[in-house]
Coordinates of C-alpha atoms and ligand atoms in Angstrom, one line a residue:
X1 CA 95.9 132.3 250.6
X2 CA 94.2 129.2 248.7
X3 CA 94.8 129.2 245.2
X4 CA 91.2 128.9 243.5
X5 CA 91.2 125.6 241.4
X6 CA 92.2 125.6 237.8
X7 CA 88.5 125.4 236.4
X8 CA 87.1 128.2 238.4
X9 CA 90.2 130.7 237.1
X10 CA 90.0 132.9 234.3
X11 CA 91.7 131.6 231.1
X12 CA 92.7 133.6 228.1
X13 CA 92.0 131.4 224.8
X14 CA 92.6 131.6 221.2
X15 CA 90.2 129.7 218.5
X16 CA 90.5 130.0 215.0
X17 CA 87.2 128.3 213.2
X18 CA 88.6 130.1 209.2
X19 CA 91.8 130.2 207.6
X20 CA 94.0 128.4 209.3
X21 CA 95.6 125.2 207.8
X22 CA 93.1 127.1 204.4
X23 CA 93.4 130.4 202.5
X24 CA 90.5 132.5 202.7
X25 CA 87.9 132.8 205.2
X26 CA 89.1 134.5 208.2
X27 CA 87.1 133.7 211.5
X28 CA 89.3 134.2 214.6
X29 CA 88.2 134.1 218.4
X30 CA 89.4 135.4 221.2
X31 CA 87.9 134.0 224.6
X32 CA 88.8 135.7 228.3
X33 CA 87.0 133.8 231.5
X34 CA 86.9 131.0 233.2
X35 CA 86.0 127.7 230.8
X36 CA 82.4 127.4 231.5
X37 CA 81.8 131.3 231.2
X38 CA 84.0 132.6 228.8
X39 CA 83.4 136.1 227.2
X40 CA 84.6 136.4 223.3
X41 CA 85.3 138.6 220.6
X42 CA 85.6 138.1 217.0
X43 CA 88.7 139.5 214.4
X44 CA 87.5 139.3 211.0
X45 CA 84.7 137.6 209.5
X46 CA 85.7 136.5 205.8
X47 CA 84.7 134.4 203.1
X48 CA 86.2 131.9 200.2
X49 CA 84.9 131.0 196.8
X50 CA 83.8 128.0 195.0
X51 CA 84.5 126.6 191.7
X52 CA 82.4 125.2 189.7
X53 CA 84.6 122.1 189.2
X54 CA 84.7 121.1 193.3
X55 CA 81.6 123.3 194.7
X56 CA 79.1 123.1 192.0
X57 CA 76.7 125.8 192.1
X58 CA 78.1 127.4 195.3
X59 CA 79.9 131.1 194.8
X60 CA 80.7 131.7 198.3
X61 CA 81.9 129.4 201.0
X62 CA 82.1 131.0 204.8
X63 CA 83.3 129.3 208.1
X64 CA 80.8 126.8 210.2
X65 CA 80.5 129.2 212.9
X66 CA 78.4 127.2 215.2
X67 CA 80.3 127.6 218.0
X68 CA 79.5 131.4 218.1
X69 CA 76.7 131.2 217.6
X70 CA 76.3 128.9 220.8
X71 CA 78.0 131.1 222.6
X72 CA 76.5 134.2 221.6
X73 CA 75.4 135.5 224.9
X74 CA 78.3 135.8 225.5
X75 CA 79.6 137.6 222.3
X76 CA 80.8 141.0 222.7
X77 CA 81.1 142.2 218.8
X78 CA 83.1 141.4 216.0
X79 CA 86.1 143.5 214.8
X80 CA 87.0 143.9 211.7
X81 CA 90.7 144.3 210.8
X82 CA 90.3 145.4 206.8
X83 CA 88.1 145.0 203.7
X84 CA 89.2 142.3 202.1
X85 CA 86.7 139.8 201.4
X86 CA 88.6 137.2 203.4
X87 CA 88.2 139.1 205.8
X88 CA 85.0 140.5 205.9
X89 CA 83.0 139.2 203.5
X90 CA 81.0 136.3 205.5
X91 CA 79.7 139.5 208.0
X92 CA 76.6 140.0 205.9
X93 CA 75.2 136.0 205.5
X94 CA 76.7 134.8 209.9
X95 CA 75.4 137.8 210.7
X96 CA 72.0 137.1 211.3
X97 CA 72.7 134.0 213.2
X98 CA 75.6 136.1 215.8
X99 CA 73.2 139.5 215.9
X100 CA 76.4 141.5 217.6
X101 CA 78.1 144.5 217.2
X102 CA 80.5 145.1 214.4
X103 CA 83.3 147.5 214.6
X104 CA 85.5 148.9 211.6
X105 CA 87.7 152.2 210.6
X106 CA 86.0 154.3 207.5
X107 CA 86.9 152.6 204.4
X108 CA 85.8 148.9 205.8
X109 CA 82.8 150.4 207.5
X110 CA 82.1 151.8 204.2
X111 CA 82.4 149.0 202.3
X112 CA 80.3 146.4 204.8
X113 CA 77.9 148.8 204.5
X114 CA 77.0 148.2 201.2
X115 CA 77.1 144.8 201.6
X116 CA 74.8 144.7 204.8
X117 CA 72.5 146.8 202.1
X118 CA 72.4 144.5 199.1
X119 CA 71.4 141.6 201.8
X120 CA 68.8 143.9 203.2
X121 CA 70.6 144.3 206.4
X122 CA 70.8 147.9 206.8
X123 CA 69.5 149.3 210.0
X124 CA 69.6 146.2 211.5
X125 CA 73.6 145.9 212.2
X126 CA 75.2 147.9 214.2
X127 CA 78.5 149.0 212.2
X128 CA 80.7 151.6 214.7
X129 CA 83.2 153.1 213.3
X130 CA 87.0 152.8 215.0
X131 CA 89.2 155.8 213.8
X132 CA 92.6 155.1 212.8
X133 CA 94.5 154.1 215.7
X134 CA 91.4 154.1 217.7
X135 CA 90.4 152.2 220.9
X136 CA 88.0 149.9 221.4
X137 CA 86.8 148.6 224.8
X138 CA 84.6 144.9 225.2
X139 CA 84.4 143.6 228.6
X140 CA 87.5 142.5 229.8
X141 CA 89.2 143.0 226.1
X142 CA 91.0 146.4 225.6
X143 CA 92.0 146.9 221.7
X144 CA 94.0 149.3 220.1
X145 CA 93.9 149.8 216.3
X146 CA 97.2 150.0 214.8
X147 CA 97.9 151.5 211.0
X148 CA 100.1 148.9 209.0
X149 CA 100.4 148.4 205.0
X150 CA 99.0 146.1 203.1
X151 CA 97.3 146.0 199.9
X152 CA 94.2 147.4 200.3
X153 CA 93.6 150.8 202.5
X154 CA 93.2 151.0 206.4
X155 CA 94.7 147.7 207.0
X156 CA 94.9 147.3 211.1
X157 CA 96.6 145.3 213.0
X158 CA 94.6 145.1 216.7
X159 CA 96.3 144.8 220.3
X160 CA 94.3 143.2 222.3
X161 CA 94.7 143.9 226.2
X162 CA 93.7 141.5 228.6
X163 CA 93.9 141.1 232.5
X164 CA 96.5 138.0 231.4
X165 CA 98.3 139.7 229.3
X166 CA 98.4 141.3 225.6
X167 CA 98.2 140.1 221.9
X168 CA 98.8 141.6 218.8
X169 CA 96.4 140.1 216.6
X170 CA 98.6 141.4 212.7
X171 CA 95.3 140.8 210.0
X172 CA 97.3 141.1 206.7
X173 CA 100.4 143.1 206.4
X174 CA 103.8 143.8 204.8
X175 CA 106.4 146.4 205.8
X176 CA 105.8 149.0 202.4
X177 CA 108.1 152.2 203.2
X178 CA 105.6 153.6 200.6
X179 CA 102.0 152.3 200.0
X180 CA 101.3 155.9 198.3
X181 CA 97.9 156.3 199.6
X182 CA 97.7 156.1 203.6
X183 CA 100.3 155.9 206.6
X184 CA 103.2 153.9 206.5
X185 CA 103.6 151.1 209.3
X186 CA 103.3 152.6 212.6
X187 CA 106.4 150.8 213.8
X188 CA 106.4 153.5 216.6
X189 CA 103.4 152.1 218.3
X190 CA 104.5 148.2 217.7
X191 CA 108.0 148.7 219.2
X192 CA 106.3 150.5 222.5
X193 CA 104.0 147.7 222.7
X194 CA 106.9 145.4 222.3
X195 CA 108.6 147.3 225.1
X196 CA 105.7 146.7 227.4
X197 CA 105.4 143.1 226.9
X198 CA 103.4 141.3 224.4
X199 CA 102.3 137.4 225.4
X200 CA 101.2 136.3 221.8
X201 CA 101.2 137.2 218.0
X202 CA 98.7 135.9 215.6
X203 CA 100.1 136.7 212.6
X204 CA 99.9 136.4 208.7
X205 CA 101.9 133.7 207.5
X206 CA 100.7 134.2 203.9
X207 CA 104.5 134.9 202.2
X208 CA 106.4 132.7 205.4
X209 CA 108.1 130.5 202.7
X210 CA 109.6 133.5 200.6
X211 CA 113.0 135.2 201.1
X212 CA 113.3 138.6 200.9
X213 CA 110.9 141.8 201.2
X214 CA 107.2 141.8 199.1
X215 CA 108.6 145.6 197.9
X216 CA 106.7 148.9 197.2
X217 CA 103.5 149.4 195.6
X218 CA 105.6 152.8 194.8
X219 CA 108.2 150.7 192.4
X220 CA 105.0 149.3 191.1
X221 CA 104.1 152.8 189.7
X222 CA 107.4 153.6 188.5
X223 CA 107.8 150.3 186.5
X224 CA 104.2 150.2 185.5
X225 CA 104.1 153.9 184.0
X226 CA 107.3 153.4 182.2
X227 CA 105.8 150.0 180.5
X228 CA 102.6 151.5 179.7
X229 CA 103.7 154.3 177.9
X230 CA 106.1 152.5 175.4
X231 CA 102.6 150.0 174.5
X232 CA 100.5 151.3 171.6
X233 CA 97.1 150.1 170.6
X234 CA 94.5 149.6 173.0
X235 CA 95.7 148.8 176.7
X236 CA 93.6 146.8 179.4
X237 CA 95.0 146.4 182.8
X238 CA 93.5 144.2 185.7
X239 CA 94.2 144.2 189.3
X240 CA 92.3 143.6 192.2
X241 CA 90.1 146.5 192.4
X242 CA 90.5 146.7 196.6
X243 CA 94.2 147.3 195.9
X244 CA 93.1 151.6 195.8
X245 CA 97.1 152.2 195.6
X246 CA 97.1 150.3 192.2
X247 CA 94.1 152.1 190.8
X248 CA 95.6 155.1 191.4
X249 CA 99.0 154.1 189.9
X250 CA 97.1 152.9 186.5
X251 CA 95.2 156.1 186.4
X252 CA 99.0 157.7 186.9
X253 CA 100.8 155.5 184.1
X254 CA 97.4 156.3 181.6
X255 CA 97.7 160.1 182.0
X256 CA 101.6 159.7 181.5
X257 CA 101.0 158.0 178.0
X258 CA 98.2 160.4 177.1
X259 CA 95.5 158.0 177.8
X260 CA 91.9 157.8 179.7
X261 CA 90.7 155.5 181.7
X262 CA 87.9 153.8 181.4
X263 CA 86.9 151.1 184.7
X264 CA 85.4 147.7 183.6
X265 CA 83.3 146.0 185.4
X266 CA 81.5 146.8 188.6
X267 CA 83.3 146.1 191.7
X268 CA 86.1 148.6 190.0
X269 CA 83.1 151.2 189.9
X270 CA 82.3 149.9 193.8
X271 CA 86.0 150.2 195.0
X272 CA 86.6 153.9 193.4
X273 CA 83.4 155.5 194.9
X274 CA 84.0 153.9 198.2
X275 CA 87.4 155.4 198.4
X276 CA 86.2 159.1 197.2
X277 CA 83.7 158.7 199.8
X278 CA 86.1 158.6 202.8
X279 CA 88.6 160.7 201.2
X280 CA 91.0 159.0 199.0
X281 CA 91.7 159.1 195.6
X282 CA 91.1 163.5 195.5
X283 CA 92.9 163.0 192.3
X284 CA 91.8 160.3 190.4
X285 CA 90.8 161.0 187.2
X286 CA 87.2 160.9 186.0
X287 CA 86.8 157.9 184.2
X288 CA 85.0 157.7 181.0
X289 CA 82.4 155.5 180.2
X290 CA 82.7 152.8 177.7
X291 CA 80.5 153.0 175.6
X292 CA 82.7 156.8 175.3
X293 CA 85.7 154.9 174.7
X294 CA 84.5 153.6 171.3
X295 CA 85.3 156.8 169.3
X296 CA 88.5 157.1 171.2
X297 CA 92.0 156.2 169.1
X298 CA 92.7 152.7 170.3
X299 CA 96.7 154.9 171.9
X300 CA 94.3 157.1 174.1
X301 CA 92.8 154.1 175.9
X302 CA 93.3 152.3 178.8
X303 CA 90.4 149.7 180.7
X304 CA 91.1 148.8 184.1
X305 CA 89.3 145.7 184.3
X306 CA 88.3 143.1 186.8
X307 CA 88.7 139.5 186.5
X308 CA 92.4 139.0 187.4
X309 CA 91.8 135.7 188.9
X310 CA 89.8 134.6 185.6
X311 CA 86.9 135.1 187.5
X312 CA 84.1 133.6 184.8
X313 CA 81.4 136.5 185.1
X314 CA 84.0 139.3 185.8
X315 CA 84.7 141.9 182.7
X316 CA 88.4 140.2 181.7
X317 CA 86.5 137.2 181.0
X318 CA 84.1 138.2 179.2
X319 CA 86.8 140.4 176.8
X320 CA 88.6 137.4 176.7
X321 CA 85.6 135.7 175.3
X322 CA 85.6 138.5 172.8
X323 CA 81.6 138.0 174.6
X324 CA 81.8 142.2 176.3
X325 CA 79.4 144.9 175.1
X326 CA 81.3 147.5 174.7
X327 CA 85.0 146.9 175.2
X328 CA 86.8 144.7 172.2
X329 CA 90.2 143.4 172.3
X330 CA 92.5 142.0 169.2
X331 CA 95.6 142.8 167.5
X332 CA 97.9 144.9 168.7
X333 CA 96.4 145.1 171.9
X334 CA 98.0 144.7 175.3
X335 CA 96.7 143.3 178.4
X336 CA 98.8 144.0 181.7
X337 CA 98.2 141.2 184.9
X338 CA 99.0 143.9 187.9
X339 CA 98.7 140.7 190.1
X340 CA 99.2 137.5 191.2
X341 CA 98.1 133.9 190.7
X342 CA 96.0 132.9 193.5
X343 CA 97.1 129.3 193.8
X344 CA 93.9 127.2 192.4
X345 CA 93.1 129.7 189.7
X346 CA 95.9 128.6 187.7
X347 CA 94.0 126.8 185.1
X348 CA 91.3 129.4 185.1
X349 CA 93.8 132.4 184.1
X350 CA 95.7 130.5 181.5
X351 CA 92.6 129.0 180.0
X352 CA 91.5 133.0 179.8
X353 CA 94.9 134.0 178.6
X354 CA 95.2 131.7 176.0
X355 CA 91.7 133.1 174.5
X356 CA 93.5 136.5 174.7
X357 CA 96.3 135.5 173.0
X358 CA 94.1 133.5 170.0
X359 CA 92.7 137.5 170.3
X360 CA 96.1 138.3 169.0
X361 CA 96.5 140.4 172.4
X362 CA 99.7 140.5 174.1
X363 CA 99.9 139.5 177.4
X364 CA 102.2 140.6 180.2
X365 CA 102.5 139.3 183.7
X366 CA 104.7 139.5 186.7
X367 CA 106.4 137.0 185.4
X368 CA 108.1 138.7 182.5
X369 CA 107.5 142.2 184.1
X370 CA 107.7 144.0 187.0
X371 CA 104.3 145.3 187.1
X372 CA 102.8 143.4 190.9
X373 CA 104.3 143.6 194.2
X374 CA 102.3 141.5 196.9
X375 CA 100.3 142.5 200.0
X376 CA 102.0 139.9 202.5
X377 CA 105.1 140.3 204.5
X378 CA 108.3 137.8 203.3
X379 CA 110.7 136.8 205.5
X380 CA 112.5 139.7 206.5
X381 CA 109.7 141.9 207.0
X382 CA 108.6 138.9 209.4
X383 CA 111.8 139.2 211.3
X384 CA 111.6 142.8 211.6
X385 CA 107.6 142.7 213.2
X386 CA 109.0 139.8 215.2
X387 CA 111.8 142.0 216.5
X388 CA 109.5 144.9 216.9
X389 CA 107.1 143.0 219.0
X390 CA 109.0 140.7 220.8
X391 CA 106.3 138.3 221.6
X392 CA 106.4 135.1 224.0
X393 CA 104.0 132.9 222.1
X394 CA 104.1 132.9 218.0
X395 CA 100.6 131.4 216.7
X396 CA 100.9 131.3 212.9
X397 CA 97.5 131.8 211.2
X398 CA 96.5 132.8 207.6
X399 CA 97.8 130.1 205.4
X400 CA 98.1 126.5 204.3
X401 CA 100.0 124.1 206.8
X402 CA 102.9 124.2 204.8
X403 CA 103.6 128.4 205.7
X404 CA 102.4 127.8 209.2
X405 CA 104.7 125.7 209.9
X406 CA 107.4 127.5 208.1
X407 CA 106.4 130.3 210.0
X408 CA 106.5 128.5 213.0
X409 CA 110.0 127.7 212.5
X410 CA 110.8 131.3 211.6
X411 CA 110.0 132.4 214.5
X412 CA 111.7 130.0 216.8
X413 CA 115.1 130.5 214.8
X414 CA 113.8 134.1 215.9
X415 CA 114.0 133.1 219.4
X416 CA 110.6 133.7 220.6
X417 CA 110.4 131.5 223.6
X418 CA 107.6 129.5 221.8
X419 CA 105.3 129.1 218.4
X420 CA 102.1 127.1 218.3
X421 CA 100.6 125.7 215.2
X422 CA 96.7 125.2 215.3
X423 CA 93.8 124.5 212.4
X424 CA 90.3 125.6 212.6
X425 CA 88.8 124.3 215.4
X426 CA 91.9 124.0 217.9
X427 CA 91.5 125.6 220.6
X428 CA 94.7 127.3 222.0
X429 CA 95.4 128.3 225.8
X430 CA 97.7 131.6 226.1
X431 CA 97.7 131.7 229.5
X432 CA 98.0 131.1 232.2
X433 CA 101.1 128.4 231.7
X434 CA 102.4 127.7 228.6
X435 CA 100.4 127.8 225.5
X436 CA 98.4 124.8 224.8
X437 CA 95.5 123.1 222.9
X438 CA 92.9 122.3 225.4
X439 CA 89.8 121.5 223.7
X440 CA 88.1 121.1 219.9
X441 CA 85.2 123.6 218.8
X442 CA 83.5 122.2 215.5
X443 CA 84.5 123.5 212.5
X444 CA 84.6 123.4 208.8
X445 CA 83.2 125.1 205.4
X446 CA 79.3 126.1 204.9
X447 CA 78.5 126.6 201.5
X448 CA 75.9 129.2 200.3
X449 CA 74.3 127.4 198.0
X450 CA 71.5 130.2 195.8
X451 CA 70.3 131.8 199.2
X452 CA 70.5 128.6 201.6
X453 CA 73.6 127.9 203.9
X454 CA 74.7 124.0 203.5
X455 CA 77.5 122.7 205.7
X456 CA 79.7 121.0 203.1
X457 CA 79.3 117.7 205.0
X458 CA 75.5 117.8 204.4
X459 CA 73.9 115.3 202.6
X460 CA 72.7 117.0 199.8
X461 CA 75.6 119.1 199.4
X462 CA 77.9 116.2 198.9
X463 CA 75.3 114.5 196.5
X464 CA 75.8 117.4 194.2
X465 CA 79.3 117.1 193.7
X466 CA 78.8 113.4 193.0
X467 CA 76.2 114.2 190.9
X468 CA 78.4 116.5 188.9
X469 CA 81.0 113.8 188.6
X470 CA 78.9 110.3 187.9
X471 CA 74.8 111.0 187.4
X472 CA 71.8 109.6 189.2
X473 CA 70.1 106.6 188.8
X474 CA 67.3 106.1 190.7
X475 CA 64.8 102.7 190.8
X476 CA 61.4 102.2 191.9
X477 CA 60.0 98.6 193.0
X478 CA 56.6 97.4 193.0
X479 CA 55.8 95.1 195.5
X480 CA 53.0 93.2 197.0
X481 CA 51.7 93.4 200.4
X482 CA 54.2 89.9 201.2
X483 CA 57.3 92.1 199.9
X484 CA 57.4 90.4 196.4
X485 CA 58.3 92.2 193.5
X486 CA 55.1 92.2 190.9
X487 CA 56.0 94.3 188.6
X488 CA 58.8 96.0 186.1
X489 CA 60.8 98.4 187.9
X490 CA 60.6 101.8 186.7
X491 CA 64.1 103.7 186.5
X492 CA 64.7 107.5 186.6
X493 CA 68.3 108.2 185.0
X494 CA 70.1 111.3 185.1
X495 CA 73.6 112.2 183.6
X496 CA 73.8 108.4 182.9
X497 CA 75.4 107.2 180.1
X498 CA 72.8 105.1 177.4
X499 CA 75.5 102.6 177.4
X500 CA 74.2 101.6 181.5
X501 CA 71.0 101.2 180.7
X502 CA 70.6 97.5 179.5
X503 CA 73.4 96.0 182.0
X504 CA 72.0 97.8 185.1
X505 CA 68.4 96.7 184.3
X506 CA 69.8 93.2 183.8
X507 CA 71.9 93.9 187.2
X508 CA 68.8 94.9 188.6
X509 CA 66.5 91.5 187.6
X510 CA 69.2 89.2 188.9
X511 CA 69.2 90.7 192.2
X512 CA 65.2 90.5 192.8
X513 CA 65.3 87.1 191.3
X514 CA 68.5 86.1 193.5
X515 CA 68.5 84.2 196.3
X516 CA 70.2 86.3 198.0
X517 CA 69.5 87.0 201.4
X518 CA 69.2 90.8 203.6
X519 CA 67.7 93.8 202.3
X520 CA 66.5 93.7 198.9
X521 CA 66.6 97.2 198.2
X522 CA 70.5 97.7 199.7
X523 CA 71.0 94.5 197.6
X524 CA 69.7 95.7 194.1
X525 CA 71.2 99.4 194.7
X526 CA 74.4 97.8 194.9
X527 CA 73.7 95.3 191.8
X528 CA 72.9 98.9 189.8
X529 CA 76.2 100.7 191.1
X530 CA 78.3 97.8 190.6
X531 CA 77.2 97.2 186.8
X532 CA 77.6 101.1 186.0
X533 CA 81.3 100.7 187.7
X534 CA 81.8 97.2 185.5
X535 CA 81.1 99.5 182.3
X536 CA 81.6 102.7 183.1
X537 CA 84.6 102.9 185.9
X538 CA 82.4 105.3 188.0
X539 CA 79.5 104.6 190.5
X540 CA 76.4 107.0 189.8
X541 CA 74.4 108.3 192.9
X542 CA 71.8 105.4 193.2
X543 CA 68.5 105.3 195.3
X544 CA 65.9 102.5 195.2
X545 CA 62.2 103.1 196.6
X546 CA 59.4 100.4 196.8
X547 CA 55.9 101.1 196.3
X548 CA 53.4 98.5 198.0
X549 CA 50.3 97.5 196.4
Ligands
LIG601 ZN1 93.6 137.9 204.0
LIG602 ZN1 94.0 141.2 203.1

């Protein structure tokens, strides 16, 4: 029989357009067909955040995701592997471009939901929900959930069946015997997948340079309630607030030391009604308000705050800035970091604990207690998955270059027959033949900038962050109907230093009154810029107009 040529034959393709080669902002695709009618399906649909120092003005940053929605015809839904905002926080804003189904288990069903309603998106998406170890079928894609641990609750990883064979797409995981609240890791299910032959892994590789195991969110309580109990004065702990296990353990360690707890700041309130909602946290205490707190004795306290990450506008912050309404920190006070330093928020969370400690509060960390363990798997709980799931094809994902390829290399000392490192925008070919990057979809970071979406390439969005760095100067000409100049110029400065003014206007004179030849506005936007540099040692944003009269 004739084989059919390579183009007409169906392919199975993996794209990632968020978080590889980045943290944050999770946008996988999976693509089954042959090339010129492939059918897809999306894992995970996250989001990153600015800074005010690189993306002024922009919050939230989510994955260019053009290509899908080229292509969406032909896209059968997006499924989401947990809650996390890297994960599922971009859903609500690409949404509306992508119009498919989204599918979820309870808690992350819950939690889009109220998203989708705060961007008045409610009736309009479909959100099904997946139970726990559910199936899912899309066209040619056959998925089965699978229960793992991670730091938030329901995290899944998803098997993904296909006529050329299966992946095991991980999401975010670590091997916790016991996460306290929900299953442990089904390692049942991912050793008889493993026995029936898994072609790839996409898989976390978050912790890939870190020896060891992440540990148990159930020494976290053990350590945490002994260390609250021997702290007097008022006691404010922060953690993420998605991390329901660690909730659950401060509400534990505050009843051991006799005290209530009080949640500050709202995505705590958001996180602790989601999880009654779909049945966790039966025995979480009811909190008390804060402005109840105030006739409290300071030893019956404890606020579980947000703002870990020295988030500006979260609740820490503001207590830090001795700038919150009701909850006041000082001497003899205690502040407990039940996390970890997000690498880039360094200088944000030691600018914020330094205004704590000028409080007079004390400030413990992980890095003088044991009071965080993380979400991601280390090395040893990457061996054991790899050893569960025995995969032909390792495709790190979820990380900087410098833990894919680590984990790229872990996994080949780990024998697996063959690990392929791609970035946002690679497109990778599973099978059939050996894995390989066959084409490039375009990629990159849109900024959501108020209530626009800017690609970060865009014009305007790139003249901000100059702007924020080296002003504006901009110059109008007057000039007859024969293009010469009669009149003074008239200059708009902003953010320019008064210094500028006299040399760029002198800048400015000699180049209309210079002989020299091209464009005479490209020439006297360049005199401007390079007299600010002579003075300065930075070149404003400069734009020249004429006016003919
Ligand atoms: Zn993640
Ligand atoms: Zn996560």
């Amino acid at each position: 029989m004739a084989q059919s040529s390579t183009s007409n034959s169906n392919e199975l393709v993996f794209l990632p357009l968020g978080g590889s080669g980045e943290i944050g902002m999770n946008l996988n695709c999976y693509g089954f067909g042959p090339p010129d009618a492939r059918q897809w399906i999306v894992v995970d649909c996250g989001v990153t955040f600015g800074r005010e120092t690189s993306t002024p003005g922009v919050d939230v940053i989510m994955p260019d995701a053009r290509f899908l929605e080229e292509h969406r015809s032909d896209l059968l839904g997006i499924v989401l592997t947990h809650a996390h905002e890297d994960h599922h926080g971009a859903v609500a804003h690409l949404w509306p471009s992508l119009r498919c189904p989204v599918y979820a288990t309870p808690f992350t069903a819950r939690l889009l939901r109220g998203k989708l309603e705060e961007a008045g998106l409610d009736g309009r998406v479909k959100v099904k929900v997946v139970p726990l170890g559910g199936k899912l079928k899309l066209g040619p894609f056959e998925m089965e959930f699978i229960t793992l641990t991670h730091s938030i609750l329901e995290p899944n990883a998803i098997a993904i069946r296909t006529p050329l064979g299966m992946i095991v797409h991980t999401g975010d995981w670590k091997i916790d015997p016991d996460p306290l609240i929900g299953e442990a890791t089904d390692d049942a299910t991912l050793r008889a997948l493993g026995d029936q032959g898994v072609l790839a892994m996409v898989c976390d590789s978050t912790n890939a340079l870190i020896e060891g195991e992440s540990g148990s969110e159930a020494d976290v309580r053990t350590s945490l309630t002994k260390l609250i109990k021997e702290l007097k004065g008022r006691v404010a702990v922060t953690c993420f607030a998605s991390n329901i296990a660690r909730l659950e353990t401060v509400a534990h360690a505050a009843r051991t030391a006799g005290r209530e707890v009080v949640l500050v700041g709202r995505s705590m309130h958001k996180m602790v009604e989601a999880a009654r909602e779909t049945g966790y946290l039966k025995d979480f205490p009811q909190a008390v308000e804060e402005e109840e707190a105030l006739h409290l004795p300071a030893d019956n306290v404890l606020y579980l705050c947000t703002g870990s990450q020295g988030e500006s506008r979260a609740a820490l912050a503001r207590i830090a800035r001795d700038d919150h309404r009701h909850v006041k920190l000082g001497k003899g006070d205690t502040v407990v970091f039940s996390s970890r330093v997000i690498p880039g928020n360094e200088l944000y969370i030691h600018e914020m604990q330094n205004k704590l400690a000028a409080l007079g509060v004390a400030v413990l960390t992980d890095e003088d207690h044991f009071v965080h363990v993380s979400g991601h798997p280390a090395r040893d709980e990457l061996a054991q998955m790899y050893r569960w799931v025995r995969p032909q094809i390792a495709v790190p994902v979820h990380g900087e270059m410098r833990h894919m390829t680590a984990h790229a290399r872990f996994a080949e000392e780990l024998q697996v027959p063959q690990a392929v490192v791609v970035t946002n925008g690679d497109m990778l070919r599973l099978a059939p033949g050996r894995a390989e990057i066959i084409d490039e979809a375009p990629s990159g970071r849109v900024f959501l900038d108020g209530r626009l979406m800017v690609h970060e390439d865009e014009g305007y969005a790139r003249a901000r962050r100059s702007l924020g760095y080296a002003g504006f100067i901009g110059i109008t000409l007057v000039l007859d109907t024969k293009g010469r100049v009669v009149a003074d110029p008239v200059y708009h400065l902003e953010g320019i230093p008064e210094d500028l003014f006299e040399p760029v206007e002198g800048a400015v004179l000699r180049a209309i009154n210079g002989k020299k030849r091209g464009d005479l506005e490209e020439n006297v936007r360049i005199a401007a810029r390079k007299a600010a540099h002579a003075i300065w040692g930075k070149k404003p944003i400069v734009r020249v107009e004429t006016v003919e009269i």
